[in-house]
Amino acid sequence: MTEDKAIWPPIDPISAGLHGRCPRCGEGRLFSGFLTVGKRCVNCGLDYSFADAGDGPAVFVILIIGFIIVGLALWVEVTLSPPLWLHLLVWIPLALVLCLTALRLIKGVLLTLQYANKAAEGRLDRGE
């Protein structure tokens, strides 16, 4: 990531990430598709080549949504004892919708936090 020479107002990275906005100006689009990060901000020209969330968003989504779905399914089973087909009819679509929604939100937040904290690939200092 190159050093920023322009003066930009401080942007809340959480809000910018949840709205899918540029981490520098808060106005341009971060995503060009559903989960595809754009090449650059159309508003301020920030190059998004630094943006790499890796597997972080998927791990958070699996843990958070999995906890919610399994907890709710267990509660429904214990209190109502519905048939298995009803569990499948309710929990699979709910899990899909929640996972896809949360994946975009969490990816946006992680990318904007990466920019705000100037996170980069780790390098060893060899004292040269």
PDB file of C-alpha atoms in Angstrom:
ATOM      1  CA  MET A   1       0.000   0.000   0.000  1.00  0.00           C
ATOM      2  CA  THR A   2       1.468   3.359  -0.954  1.00  0.00           C
ATOM      3  CA  GLU A   3       1.433   6.319   1.408  1.00  0.00           C
ATOM      4  CA  ASP A   4      -1.588   8.595   1.010  1.00  0.00           C
ATOM      5  CA  LYS A   5      -0.634  12.137  -0.053  1.00  0.00           C
ATOM      6  CA  ALA A   6      -4.168  13.560  -0.136  1.00  0.00           C
ATOM      7  CA  ILE A   7      -6.050  14.810   2.895  1.00  0.00           C
ATOM      8  CA  TRP A   8      -9.273  12.908   3.414  1.00  0.00           C
ATOM      9  CA  PRO A   9     -11.726  13.296   6.303  1.00  0.00           C
ATOM     10  CA  PRO A  10     -11.719  10.431   8.800  1.00  0.00           C
ATOM     11  CA  ILE A  11     -14.195   7.713   7.868  1.00  0.00           C
ATOM     12  CA  ASP A  12     -15.677   5.223  10.326  1.00  0.00           C
ATOM     13  CA  PRO A  13     -14.439   1.892   8.910  1.00  0.00           C
ATOM     14  CA  ILE A  14     -17.294  -0.136  10.418  1.00  0.00           C
ATOM     15  CA  SER A  15     -19.976   2.076   8.864  1.00  0.00           C
ATOM     16  CA  ALA A  16     -18.176   2.251   5.509  1.00  0.00           C
ATOM     17  CA  GLY A  17     -17.723  -1.525   5.456  1.00  0.00           C
ATOM     18  CA  LEU A  18     -21.346  -2.275   6.334  1.00  0.00           C
ATOM     19  CA  HIS A  19     -22.519   0.041   3.565  1.00  0.00           C
ATOM     20  CA  GLY A  20     -19.955  -1.330   1.066  1.00  0.00           C
ATOM     21  CA  ARG A  21     -18.273   2.048   0.596  1.00  0.00           C
ATOM     22  CA  CYS A  22     -14.687   3.119  -0.070  1.00  0.00           C
ATOM     23  CA  PRO A  23     -12.516   3.047   3.067  1.00  0.00           C
ATOM     24  CA  ARG A  24     -10.826   6.358   2.183  1.00  0.00           C
ATOM     25  CA  CYS A  25     -13.643   8.674   1.025  1.00  0.00           C
ATOM     26  CA  GLY A  26     -16.709   6.750   2.237  1.00  0.00           C
ATOM     27  CA  GLU A  27     -18.604   7.456  -0.980  1.00  0.00           C
ATOM     28  CA  GLY A  28     -17.386   5.168  -3.786  1.00  0.00           C
ATOM     29  CA  ARG A  29     -18.481   1.547  -4.086  1.00  0.00           C
ATOM     30  CA  LEU A  30     -16.221  -1.092  -2.547  1.00  0.00           C
ATOM     31  CA  PHE A  31     -17.764  -4.033  -4.416  1.00  0.00           C
ATOM     32  CA  SER A  32     -18.225  -4.376  -8.171  1.00  0.00           C
ATOM     33  CA  GLY A  33     -20.352  -7.516  -7.747  1.00  0.00           C
ATOM     34  CA  PHE A  34     -21.949  -9.320  -4.836  1.00  0.00           C
ATOM     35  CA  LEU A  35     -18.623 -10.323  -3.252  1.00  0.00           C
ATOM     36  CA  THR A  36     -16.166  -9.122  -5.914  1.00  0.00           C
ATOM     37  CA  VAL A  37     -14.029  -6.201  -4.803  1.00  0.00           C
ATOM     38  CA  GLY A  38     -13.786  -3.445  -7.416  1.00  0.00           C
ATOM     39  CA  LYS A  39     -10.524  -2.347  -9.019  1.00  0.00           C
ATOM     40  CA  ARG A  40     -10.591   1.231  -7.663  1.00  0.00           C
ATOM     41  CA  CYS A  41     -12.887   3.828  -6.151  1.00  0.00           C
ATOM     42  CA  VAL A  42     -14.655   5.879  -8.813  1.00  0.00           C
ATOM     43  CA  ASN A  43     -14.872   8.843  -6.431  1.00  0.00           C
ATOM     44  CA  CYS A  44     -11.352   9.237  -4.989  1.00  0.00           C
ATOM     45  CA  GLY A  45      -9.336   6.814  -7.156  1.00  0.00           C
ATOM     46  CA  LEU A  46      -8.106   4.576  -4.312  1.00  0.00           C
ATOM     47  CA  ASP A  47      -6.632   1.378  -5.750  1.00  0.00           C
ATOM     48  CA  TYR A  48      -8.220  -1.655  -4.068  1.00  0.00           C
ATOM     49  CA  SER A  49      -5.322  -3.986  -4.887  1.00  0.00           C
ATOM     50  CA  PHE A  50      -4.342  -3.958  -1.188  1.00  0.00           C
ATOM     51  CA  ALA A  51      -7.704  -5.493  -0.229  1.00  0.00           C
ATOM     52  CA  ASP A  52      -7.455  -9.150   0.674  1.00  0.00           C
ATOM     53  CA  ALA A  53      -9.770 -10.466   3.376  1.00  0.00           C
ATOM     54  CA  GLY A  54      -8.720 -14.080   2.797  1.00  0.00           C
ATOM     55  CA  ASP A  55     -10.872 -16.641   4.606  1.00  0.00           C
ATOM     56  CA  GLY A  56     -11.669 -14.351   7.540  1.00  0.00           C
ATOM     57  CA  PRO A  57     -15.224 -13.447   6.530  1.00  0.00           C
ATOM     58  CA  ALA A  58     -16.170 -17.074   5.849  1.00  0.00           C
ATOM     59  CA  VAL A  59     -14.873 -18.203   9.246  1.00  0.00           C
ATOM     60  CA  PHE A  60     -16.796 -15.498  11.092  1.00  0.00           C
ATOM     61  CA  VAL A  61     -19.979 -16.267   9.153  1.00  0.00           C
ATOM     62  CA  ILE A  62     -19.729 -20.009   9.786  1.00  0.00           C
ATOM     63  CA  LEU A  63     -19.210 -19.522  13.511  1.00  0.00           C
ATOM     64  CA  ILE A  64     -21.793 -16.786  14.082  1.00  0.00           C
ATOM     65  CA  ILE A  65     -24.596 -18.014  11.813  1.00  0.00           C
ATOM     66  CA  GLY A  66     -23.936 -21.647  12.732  1.00  0.00           C
ATOM     67  CA  PHE A  67     -24.343 -20.818  16.414  1.00  0.00           C
ATOM     68  CA  ILE A  68     -27.612 -18.973  15.740  1.00  0.00           C
ATOM     69  CA  ILE A  69     -29.131 -21.637  13.466  1.00  0.00           C
ATOM     70  CA  VAL A  70     -28.133 -24.622  15.600  1.00  0.00           C
ATOM     71  CA  GLY A  71     -29.335 -22.880  18.771  1.00  0.00           C
ATOM     72  CA  LEU A  72     -32.695 -22.007  17.238  1.00  0.00           C
ATOM     73  CA  ALA A  73     -33.134 -25.471  15.706  1.00  0.00           C
ATOM     74  CA  LEU A  74     -32.356 -27.103  19.043  1.00  0.00           C
ATOM     75  CA  TRP A  75     -34.796 -24.835  20.870  1.00  0.00           C
ATOM     76  CA  VAL A  76     -37.563 -25.538  18.317  1.00  0.00           C
ATOM     77  CA  GLU A  77     -36.918 -29.285  18.523  1.00  0.00           C
ATOM     78  CA  VAL A  78     -37.078 -29.339  22.308  1.00  0.00           C
ATOM     79  CA  THR A  79     -40.138 -27.111  22.642  1.00  0.00           C
ATOM     80  CA  LEU A  80     -42.257 -28.041  19.591  1.00  0.00           C
ATOM     81  CA  SER A  81     -40.875 -31.382  18.271  1.00  0.00           C
ATOM     82  CA  PRO A  82     -41.747 -30.740  14.605  1.00  0.00           C
ATOM     83  CA  PRO A  83     -41.122 -33.388  11.921  1.00  0.00           C
ATOM     84  CA  LEU A  84     -37.737 -33.542  10.208  1.00  0.00           C
ATOM     85  CA  TRP A  85     -39.053 -32.213   6.882  1.00  0.00           C
ATOM     86  CA  LEU A  86     -40.187 -29.033   8.630  1.00  0.00           C
ATOM     87  CA  HIS A  87     -36.712 -28.525  10.087  1.00  0.00           C
ATOM     88  CA  LEU A  88     -35.239 -28.836   6.598  1.00  0.00           C
ATOM     89  CA  LEU A  89     -37.840 -26.512   5.124  1.00  0.00           C
ATOM     90  CA  VAL A  90     -37.159 -23.792   7.694  1.00  0.00           C
ATOM     91  CA  TRP A  91     -33.474 -23.952   8.616  1.00  0.00           C
ATOM     92  CA  ILE A  92     -31.763 -24.513   5.244  1.00  0.00           C
ATOM     93  CA  PRO A  93     -33.238 -21.433   3.513  1.00  0.00           C
ATOM     94  CA  LEU A  94     -32.747 -19.340   6.657  1.00  0.00           C
ATOM     95  CA  ALA A  95     -29.106 -20.407   6.897  1.00  0.00           C
ATOM     96  CA  LEU A  96     -28.510 -19.580   3.219  1.00  0.00           C
ATOM     97  CA  VAL A  97     -30.063 -16.120   3.465  1.00  0.00           C
ATOM     98  CA  LEU A  98     -28.266 -15.237   6.707  1.00  0.00           C
ATOM     99  CA  CYS A  99     -24.899 -16.537   5.458  1.00  0.00           C
ATOM    100  CA  LEU A 100     -25.009 -14.681   2.157  1.00  0.00           C
ATOM    101  CA  THR A 101     -26.088 -11.449   3.819  1.00  0.00           C
ATOM    102  CA  ALA A 102     -23.520 -11.665   6.596  1.00  0.00           C
ATOM    103  CA  LEU A 103     -20.690 -12.639   4.233  1.00  0.00           C
ATOM    104  CA  ARG A 104     -20.898  -9.375   2.262  1.00  0.00           C
ATOM    105  CA  LEU A 105     -21.226  -7.274   5.422  1.00  0.00           C
ATOM    106  CA  ILE A 106     -18.319  -8.903   7.223  1.00  0.00           C
ATOM    107  CA  LYS A 107     -16.084  -8.842   4.145  1.00  0.00           C
ATOM    108  CA  GLY A 108     -16.741  -5.115   3.733  1.00  0.00           C
ATOM    109  CA  VAL A 109     -15.937  -4.426   7.388  1.00  0.00           C
ATOM    110  CA  LEU A 110     -12.725  -6.474   7.314  1.00  0.00           C
ATOM    111  CA  LEU A 111     -11.509  -4.728   4.151  1.00  0.00           C
ATOM    112  CA  THR A 112     -12.200  -1.236   5.492  1.00  0.00           C
ATOM    113  CA  LEU A 113     -10.543  -2.101   8.811  1.00  0.00           C
ATOM    114  CA  GLN A 114      -7.546  -3.425   6.876  1.00  0.00           C
ATOM    115  CA  TYR A 115      -7.202  -0.028   5.174  1.00  0.00           C
ATOM    116  CA  ALA A 116      -7.869   2.002   8.349  1.00  0.00           C
ATOM    117  CA  ASN A 117      -5.228   0.105  10.347  1.00  0.00           C
ATOM    118  CA  LYS A 118      -2.742   0.010   7.446  1.00  0.00           C
ATOM    119  CA  ALA A 119      -2.595  -3.774   7.718  1.00  0.00           C
ATOM    120  CA  ALA A 120      -0.216  -5.395   5.267  1.00  0.00           C
ATOM    121  CA  GLU A 121       1.574  -8.651   4.736  1.00  0.00           C
ATOM    122  CA  GLY A 122       3.978  -9.452   7.562  1.00  0.00           C
ATOM    123  CA  ARG A 123       7.677  -9.005   6.845  1.00  0.00           C
ATOM    124  CA  LEU A 124      10.743  -9.930   8.847  1.00  0.00           C
ATOM    125  CA  ASP A 125      13.040  -7.115   9.906  1.00  0.00           C
ATOM    126  CA  ARG A 126      16.553  -8.284   9.104  1.00  0.00           C
ATOM    127  CA  GLY A 127      18.180  -5.158  10.588  1.00  0.00           C
ATOM    128  CA  GLU A 128      19.611  -4.007   7.283  1.00  0.00           C
TER     129      GLU A 128
END
